[in-house]
Coordinates of C-alpha atoms in Angstrom, one line a residue:
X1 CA -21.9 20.3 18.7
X2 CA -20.8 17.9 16.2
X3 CA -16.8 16.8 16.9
X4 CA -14.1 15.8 14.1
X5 CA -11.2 14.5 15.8
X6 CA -8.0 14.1 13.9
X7 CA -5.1 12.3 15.4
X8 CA -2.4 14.0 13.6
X9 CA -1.4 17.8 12.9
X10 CA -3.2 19.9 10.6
X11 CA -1.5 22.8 9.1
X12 CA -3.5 26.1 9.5
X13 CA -4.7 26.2 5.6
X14 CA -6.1 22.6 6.5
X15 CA -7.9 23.5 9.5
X16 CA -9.3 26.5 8.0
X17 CA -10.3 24.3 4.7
X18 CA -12.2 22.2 7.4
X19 CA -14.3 25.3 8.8
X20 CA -15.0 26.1 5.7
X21 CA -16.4 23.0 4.9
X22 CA -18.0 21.9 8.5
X23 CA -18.7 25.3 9.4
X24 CA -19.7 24.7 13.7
X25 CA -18.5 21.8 13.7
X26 CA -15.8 21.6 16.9
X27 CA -11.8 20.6 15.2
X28 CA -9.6 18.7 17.6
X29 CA -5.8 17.9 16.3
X30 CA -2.8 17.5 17.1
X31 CA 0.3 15.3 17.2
X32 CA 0.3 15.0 20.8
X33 CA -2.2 11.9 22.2
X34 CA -3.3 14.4 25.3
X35 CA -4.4 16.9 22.8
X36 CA -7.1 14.7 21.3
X37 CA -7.4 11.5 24.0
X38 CA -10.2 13.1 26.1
X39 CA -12.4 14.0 22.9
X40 CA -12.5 10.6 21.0
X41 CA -15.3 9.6 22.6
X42 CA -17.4 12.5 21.6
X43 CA -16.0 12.6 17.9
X44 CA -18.7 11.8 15.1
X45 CA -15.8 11.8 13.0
X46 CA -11.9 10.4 13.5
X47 CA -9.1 11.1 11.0
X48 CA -7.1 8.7 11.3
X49 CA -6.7 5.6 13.3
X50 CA -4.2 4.7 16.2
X51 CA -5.1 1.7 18.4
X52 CA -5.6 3.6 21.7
X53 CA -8.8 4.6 19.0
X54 CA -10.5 1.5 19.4
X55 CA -10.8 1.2 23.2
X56 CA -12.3 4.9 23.0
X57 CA -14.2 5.0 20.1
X58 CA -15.9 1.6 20.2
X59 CA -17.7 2.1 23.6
X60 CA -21.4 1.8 23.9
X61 CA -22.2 5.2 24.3
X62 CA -19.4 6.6 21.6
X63 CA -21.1 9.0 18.7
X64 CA -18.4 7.6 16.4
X65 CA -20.1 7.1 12.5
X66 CA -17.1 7.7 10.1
X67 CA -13.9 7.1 10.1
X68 CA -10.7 8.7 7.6
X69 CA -8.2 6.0 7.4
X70 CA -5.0 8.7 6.6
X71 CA -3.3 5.3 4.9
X72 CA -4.2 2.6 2.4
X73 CA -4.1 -0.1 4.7
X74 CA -7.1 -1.3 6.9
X75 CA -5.9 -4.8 7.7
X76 CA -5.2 -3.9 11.4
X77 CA -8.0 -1.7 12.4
X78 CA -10.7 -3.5 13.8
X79 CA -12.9 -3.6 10.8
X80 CA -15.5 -6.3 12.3
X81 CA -16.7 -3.8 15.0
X82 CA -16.3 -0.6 12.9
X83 CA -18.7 -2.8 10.2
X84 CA -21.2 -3.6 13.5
X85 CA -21.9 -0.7 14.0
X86 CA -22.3 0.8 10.6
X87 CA -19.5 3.0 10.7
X88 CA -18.1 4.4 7.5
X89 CA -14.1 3.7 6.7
X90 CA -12.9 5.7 3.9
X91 CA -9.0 5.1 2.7
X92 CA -6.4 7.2 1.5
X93 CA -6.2 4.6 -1.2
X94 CA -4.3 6.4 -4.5
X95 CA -2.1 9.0 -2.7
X96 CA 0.5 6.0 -2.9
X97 CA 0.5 5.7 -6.7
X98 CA 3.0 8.1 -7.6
X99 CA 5.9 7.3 -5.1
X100 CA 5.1 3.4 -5.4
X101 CA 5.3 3.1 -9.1
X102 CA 8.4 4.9 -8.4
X103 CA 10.0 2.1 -6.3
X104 CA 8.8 -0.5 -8.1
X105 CA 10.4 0.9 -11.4
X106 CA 13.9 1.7 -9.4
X107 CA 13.8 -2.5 -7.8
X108 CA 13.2 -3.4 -11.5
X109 CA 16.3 -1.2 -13.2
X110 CA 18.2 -1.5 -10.2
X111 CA 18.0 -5.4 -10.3
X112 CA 18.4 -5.5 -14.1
X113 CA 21.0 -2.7 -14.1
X114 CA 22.6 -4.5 -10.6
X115 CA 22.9 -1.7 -9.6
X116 CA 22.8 -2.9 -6.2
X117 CA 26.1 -5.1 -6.6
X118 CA 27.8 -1.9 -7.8
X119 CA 26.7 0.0 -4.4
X120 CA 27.6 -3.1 -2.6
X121 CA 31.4 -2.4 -4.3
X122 CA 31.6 1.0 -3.8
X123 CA 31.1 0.6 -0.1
X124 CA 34.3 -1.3 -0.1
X125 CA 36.0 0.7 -2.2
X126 CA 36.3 -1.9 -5.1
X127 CA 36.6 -1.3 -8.8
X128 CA 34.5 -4.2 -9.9
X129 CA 32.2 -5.5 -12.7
X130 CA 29.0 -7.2 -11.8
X131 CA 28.7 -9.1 -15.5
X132 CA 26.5 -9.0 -18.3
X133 CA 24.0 -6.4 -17.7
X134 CA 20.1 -6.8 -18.8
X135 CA 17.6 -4.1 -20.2
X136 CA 13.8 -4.0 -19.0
X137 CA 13.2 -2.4 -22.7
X138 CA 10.9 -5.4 -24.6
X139 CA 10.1 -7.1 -21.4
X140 CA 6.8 -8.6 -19.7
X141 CA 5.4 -7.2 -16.3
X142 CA 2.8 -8.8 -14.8
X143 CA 0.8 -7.0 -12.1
X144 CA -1.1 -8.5 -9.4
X145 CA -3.6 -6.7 -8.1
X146 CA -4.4 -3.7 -10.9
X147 CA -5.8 -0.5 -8.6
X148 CA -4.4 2.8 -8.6
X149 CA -0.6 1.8 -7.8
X150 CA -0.6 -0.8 -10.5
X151 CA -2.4 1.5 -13.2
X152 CA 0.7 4.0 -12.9
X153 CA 2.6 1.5 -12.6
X154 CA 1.5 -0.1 -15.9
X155 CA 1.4 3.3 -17.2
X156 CA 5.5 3.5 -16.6
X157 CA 6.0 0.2 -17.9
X158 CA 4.8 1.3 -21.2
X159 CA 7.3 4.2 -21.1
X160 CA 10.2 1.4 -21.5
X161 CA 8.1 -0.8 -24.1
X162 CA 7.2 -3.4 -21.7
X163 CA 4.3 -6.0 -22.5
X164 CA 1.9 -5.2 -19.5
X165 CA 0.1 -8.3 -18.1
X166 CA -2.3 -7.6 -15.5
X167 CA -5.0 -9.4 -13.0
X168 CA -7.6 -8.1 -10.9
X169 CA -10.7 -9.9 -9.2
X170 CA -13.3 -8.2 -12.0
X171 CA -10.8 -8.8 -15.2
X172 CA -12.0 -5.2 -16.3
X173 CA -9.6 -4.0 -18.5
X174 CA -7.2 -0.6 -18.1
X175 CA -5.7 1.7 -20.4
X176 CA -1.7 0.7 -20.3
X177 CA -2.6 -3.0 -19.6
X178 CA -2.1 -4.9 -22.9
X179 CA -4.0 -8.1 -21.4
X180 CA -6.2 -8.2 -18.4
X181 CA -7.0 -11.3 -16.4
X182 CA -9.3 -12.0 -13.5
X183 CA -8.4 -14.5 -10.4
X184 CA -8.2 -17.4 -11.8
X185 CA -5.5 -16.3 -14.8
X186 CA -3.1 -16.0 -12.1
X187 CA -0.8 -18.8 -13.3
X188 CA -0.6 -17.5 -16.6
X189 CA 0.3 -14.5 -15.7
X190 CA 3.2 -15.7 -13.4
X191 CA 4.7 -18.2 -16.5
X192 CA 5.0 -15.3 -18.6
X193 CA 6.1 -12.4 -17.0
X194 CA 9.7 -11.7 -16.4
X195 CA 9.2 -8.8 -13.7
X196 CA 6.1 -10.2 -11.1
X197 CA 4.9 -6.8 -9.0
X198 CA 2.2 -7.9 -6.1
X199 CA -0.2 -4.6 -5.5
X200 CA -2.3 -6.8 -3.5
X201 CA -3.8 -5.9 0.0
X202 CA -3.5 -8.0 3.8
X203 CA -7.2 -10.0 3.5
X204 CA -8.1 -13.5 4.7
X205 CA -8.2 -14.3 0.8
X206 CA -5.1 -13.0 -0.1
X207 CA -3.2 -14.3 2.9
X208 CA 0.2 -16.3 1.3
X209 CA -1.1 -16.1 -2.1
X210 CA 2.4 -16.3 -2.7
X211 CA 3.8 -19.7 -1.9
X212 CA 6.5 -22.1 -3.7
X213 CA 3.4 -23.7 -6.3
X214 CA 3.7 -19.8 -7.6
X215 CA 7.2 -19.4 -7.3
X216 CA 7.6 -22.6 -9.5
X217 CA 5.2 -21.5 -12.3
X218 CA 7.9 -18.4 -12.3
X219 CA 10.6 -18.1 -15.2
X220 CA 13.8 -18.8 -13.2
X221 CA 15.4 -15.3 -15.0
X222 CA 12.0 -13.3 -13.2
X223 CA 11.9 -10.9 -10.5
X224 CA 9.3 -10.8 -7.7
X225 CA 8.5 -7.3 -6.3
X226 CA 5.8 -7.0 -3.1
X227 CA 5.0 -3.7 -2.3
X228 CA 1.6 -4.7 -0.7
X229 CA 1.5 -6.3 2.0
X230 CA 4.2 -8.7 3.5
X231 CA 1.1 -11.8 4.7
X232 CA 0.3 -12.0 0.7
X233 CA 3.3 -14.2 0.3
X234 CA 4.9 -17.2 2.2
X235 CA 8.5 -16.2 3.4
X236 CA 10.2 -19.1 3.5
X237 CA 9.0 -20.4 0.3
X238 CA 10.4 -17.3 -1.0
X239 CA 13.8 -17.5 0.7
X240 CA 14.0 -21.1 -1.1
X241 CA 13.0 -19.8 -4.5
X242 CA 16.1 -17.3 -4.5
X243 CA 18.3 -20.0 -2.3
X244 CA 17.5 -23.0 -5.2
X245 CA 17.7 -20.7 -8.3
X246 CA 13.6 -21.1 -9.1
X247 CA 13.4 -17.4 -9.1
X248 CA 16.2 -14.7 -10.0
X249 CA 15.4 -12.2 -7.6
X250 CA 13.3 -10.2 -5.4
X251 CA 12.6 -6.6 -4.7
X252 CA 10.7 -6.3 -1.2
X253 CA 9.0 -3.3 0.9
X254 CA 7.3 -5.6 3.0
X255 CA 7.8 -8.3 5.1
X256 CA 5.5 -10.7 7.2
X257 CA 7.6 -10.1 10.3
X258 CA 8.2 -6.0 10.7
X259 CA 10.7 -5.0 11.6
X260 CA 12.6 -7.9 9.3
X261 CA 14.4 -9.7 12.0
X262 CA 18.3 -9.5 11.7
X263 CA 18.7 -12.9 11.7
X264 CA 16.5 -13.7 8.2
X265 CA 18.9 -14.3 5.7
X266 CA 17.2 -11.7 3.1
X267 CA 19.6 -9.8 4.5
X268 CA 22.2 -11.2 3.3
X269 CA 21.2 -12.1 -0.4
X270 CA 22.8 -11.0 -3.5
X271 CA 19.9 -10.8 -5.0
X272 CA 17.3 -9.5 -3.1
X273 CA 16.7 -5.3 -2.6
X274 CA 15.3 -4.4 0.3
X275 CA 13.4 -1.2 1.6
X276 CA 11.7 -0.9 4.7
X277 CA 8.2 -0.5 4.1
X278 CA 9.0 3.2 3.4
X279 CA 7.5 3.0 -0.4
X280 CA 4.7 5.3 0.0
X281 CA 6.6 7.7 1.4
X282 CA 6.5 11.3 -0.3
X283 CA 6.9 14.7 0.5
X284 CA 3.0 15.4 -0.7
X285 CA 1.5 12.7 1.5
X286 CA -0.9 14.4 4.1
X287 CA -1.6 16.9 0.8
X288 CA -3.2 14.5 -1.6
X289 CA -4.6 12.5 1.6
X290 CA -6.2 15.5 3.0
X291 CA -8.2 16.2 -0.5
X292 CA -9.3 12.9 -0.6
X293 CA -10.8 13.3 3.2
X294 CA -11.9 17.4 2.2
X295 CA -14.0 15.4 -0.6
X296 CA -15.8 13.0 1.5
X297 CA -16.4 15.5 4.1
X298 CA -17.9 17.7 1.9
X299 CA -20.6 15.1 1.1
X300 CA -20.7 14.4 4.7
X301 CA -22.3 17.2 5.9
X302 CA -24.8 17.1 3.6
X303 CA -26.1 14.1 4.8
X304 CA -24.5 11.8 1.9
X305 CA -22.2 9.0 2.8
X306 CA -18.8 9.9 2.1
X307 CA -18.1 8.1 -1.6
X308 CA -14.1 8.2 -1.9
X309 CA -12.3 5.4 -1.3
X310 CA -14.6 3.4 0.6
X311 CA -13.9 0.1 2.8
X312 CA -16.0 -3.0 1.6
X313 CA -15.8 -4.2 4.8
X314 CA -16.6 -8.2 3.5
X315 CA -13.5 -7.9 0.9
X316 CA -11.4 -6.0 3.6
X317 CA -10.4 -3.3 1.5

């Protein structure tokens, strides 16, 4: 009998979705590792990935062929071996874009708005101004990395009458970006935009695309927001650039280093916001990830390679 192992809960709607779907197929789940540890070897299919997966999975003898990431991410899974053996990875890429473009929008007002001084106030109990206060209304964002995160996000922009500049490896254009640019209009991109939001996954390629020759081709009033991943940009060069004045600000979710050590002096900086790495983080998660890997399990099981979301193992995403 043909085994999906899924290394997480399932509510009782999902599993029965799944039977419905795979009907004698075997369903193992659970949140606890002894509930599923003994089966991963036999699973055909694993829903999501935990490392303990690997050392199970990968063995010679292992019936492993696809494999439903349950996040965006695949830059730690061991996507060489998976891409060996011609197994399938699939993402839950797009379940992020709502709560995502939310953070980026609330780093951007709460920057311009500072927003942040004011909470910093009220925490000591001061009355206090924080200053001239900017508007977002008129101004240019420039997106790296246009997918599904950076369409809504553009999308939002618009709301406020921003300029939407956007760049993405084919330059195809999108609906709420006003100019589209492939790799190599990345400096243009950076001297005019006065709000810089990095969508960008962890790659080889991508690794500190973000050093101090792009911080410098920033306007010194511009923010610099990464919610992708924290290796896509330099840390140190970025502590200078809002140390020296070369950039405004920065609104981070990730961080080369997680847990952000408490020593870094981010922590410390006036103008820096700071989540931690929590910006996909919604209430309807596992519900829009779980229609994504429905989808591709429909196809599945009748023979098709699952289509959604996925991994070109040679770009790493």
């Amino acid at each position: 009998m043909s085994k999906i192992v899924c290394v997480h809960a399932l509510t009782d709607e999902q599993v029965e979705r799944i039977r419905q779907t795979a009907p004698g197929w075997e369903l193992v789940h659970g949140k606890e590792k002894e509930l599923w540890i003994g089966h991963l070897k036999d699973a055909e299919i694993v829903v999501d990935w935990k490392d303990v997966c690997k050392t199970e999975c990968l063995q010679p003898d292992s019936k492993l062929r696809w494999v439903q990431n349950w996040g965006a991410g695949v830059d730690r899974m061991p996507l060489g071996e998976l891409a060996e053996r011609g197994i399938w990875l699939t993402n839950a890429s797009g379940v992020h874009a709502f709560p995502i473009s939310e953070t980026i929008l609330a780093m951007m007002l709460g920057f311009t708005r500072k927003l942040h001084l004011s909470i910093r106030h009220q925490l000591k109990s001061e009355w206090k101004g924080t200053g001239t206060l900017g508007e977002i209304h008129g101004k240019t964002m420039g997106i790296i990395g246009v997918g599904a995160i950076g369409e809504e996000t553009a999308r939002l922009g618009k709301a406020f009458g921003m300029q939407v500049l956007g760049v993405r490896r084919s330059g195809r254009p999108s609906e709420f970006v006003d100019r589209m640019y492939d790799n190599d209009g990345l400096d243009a991109v950076l001297e005019q935009s006065d709000y810089v939001v990095v969508t960008v996954p962890a790659t080889d390629e991508s690794r500190h695309m973000f050093g101090r020759r792009q911080f410098e081709r920033m306007k010194p009033t511009a923010m610099y927001i990464n919610i992708g991943r924290g290796a896509t940009t330099d840390t140190e060069a970025l502590i200078d650039a809002l140390q020296n004045g070369t950039i405004a600000g920065a609104g981070l979710d990730v961080y080369e280093q997680e847990p952000l050590p408490d020593s870094s002096p981010l922590w410390q900086m006036d103008n820096v916001i700071m989540t931690p790495h929590n910006s996909g983080s919604t209430d309807q998660y596992n519900e829009r990830a779980f229609e994504i890997f429905l989808h591709n399990l429909q196809e599945y099981v009748q023979g098709k390679a699952p289509s959604r979301n996925r991994v070109d193992y040679e770009r790493q995403y």
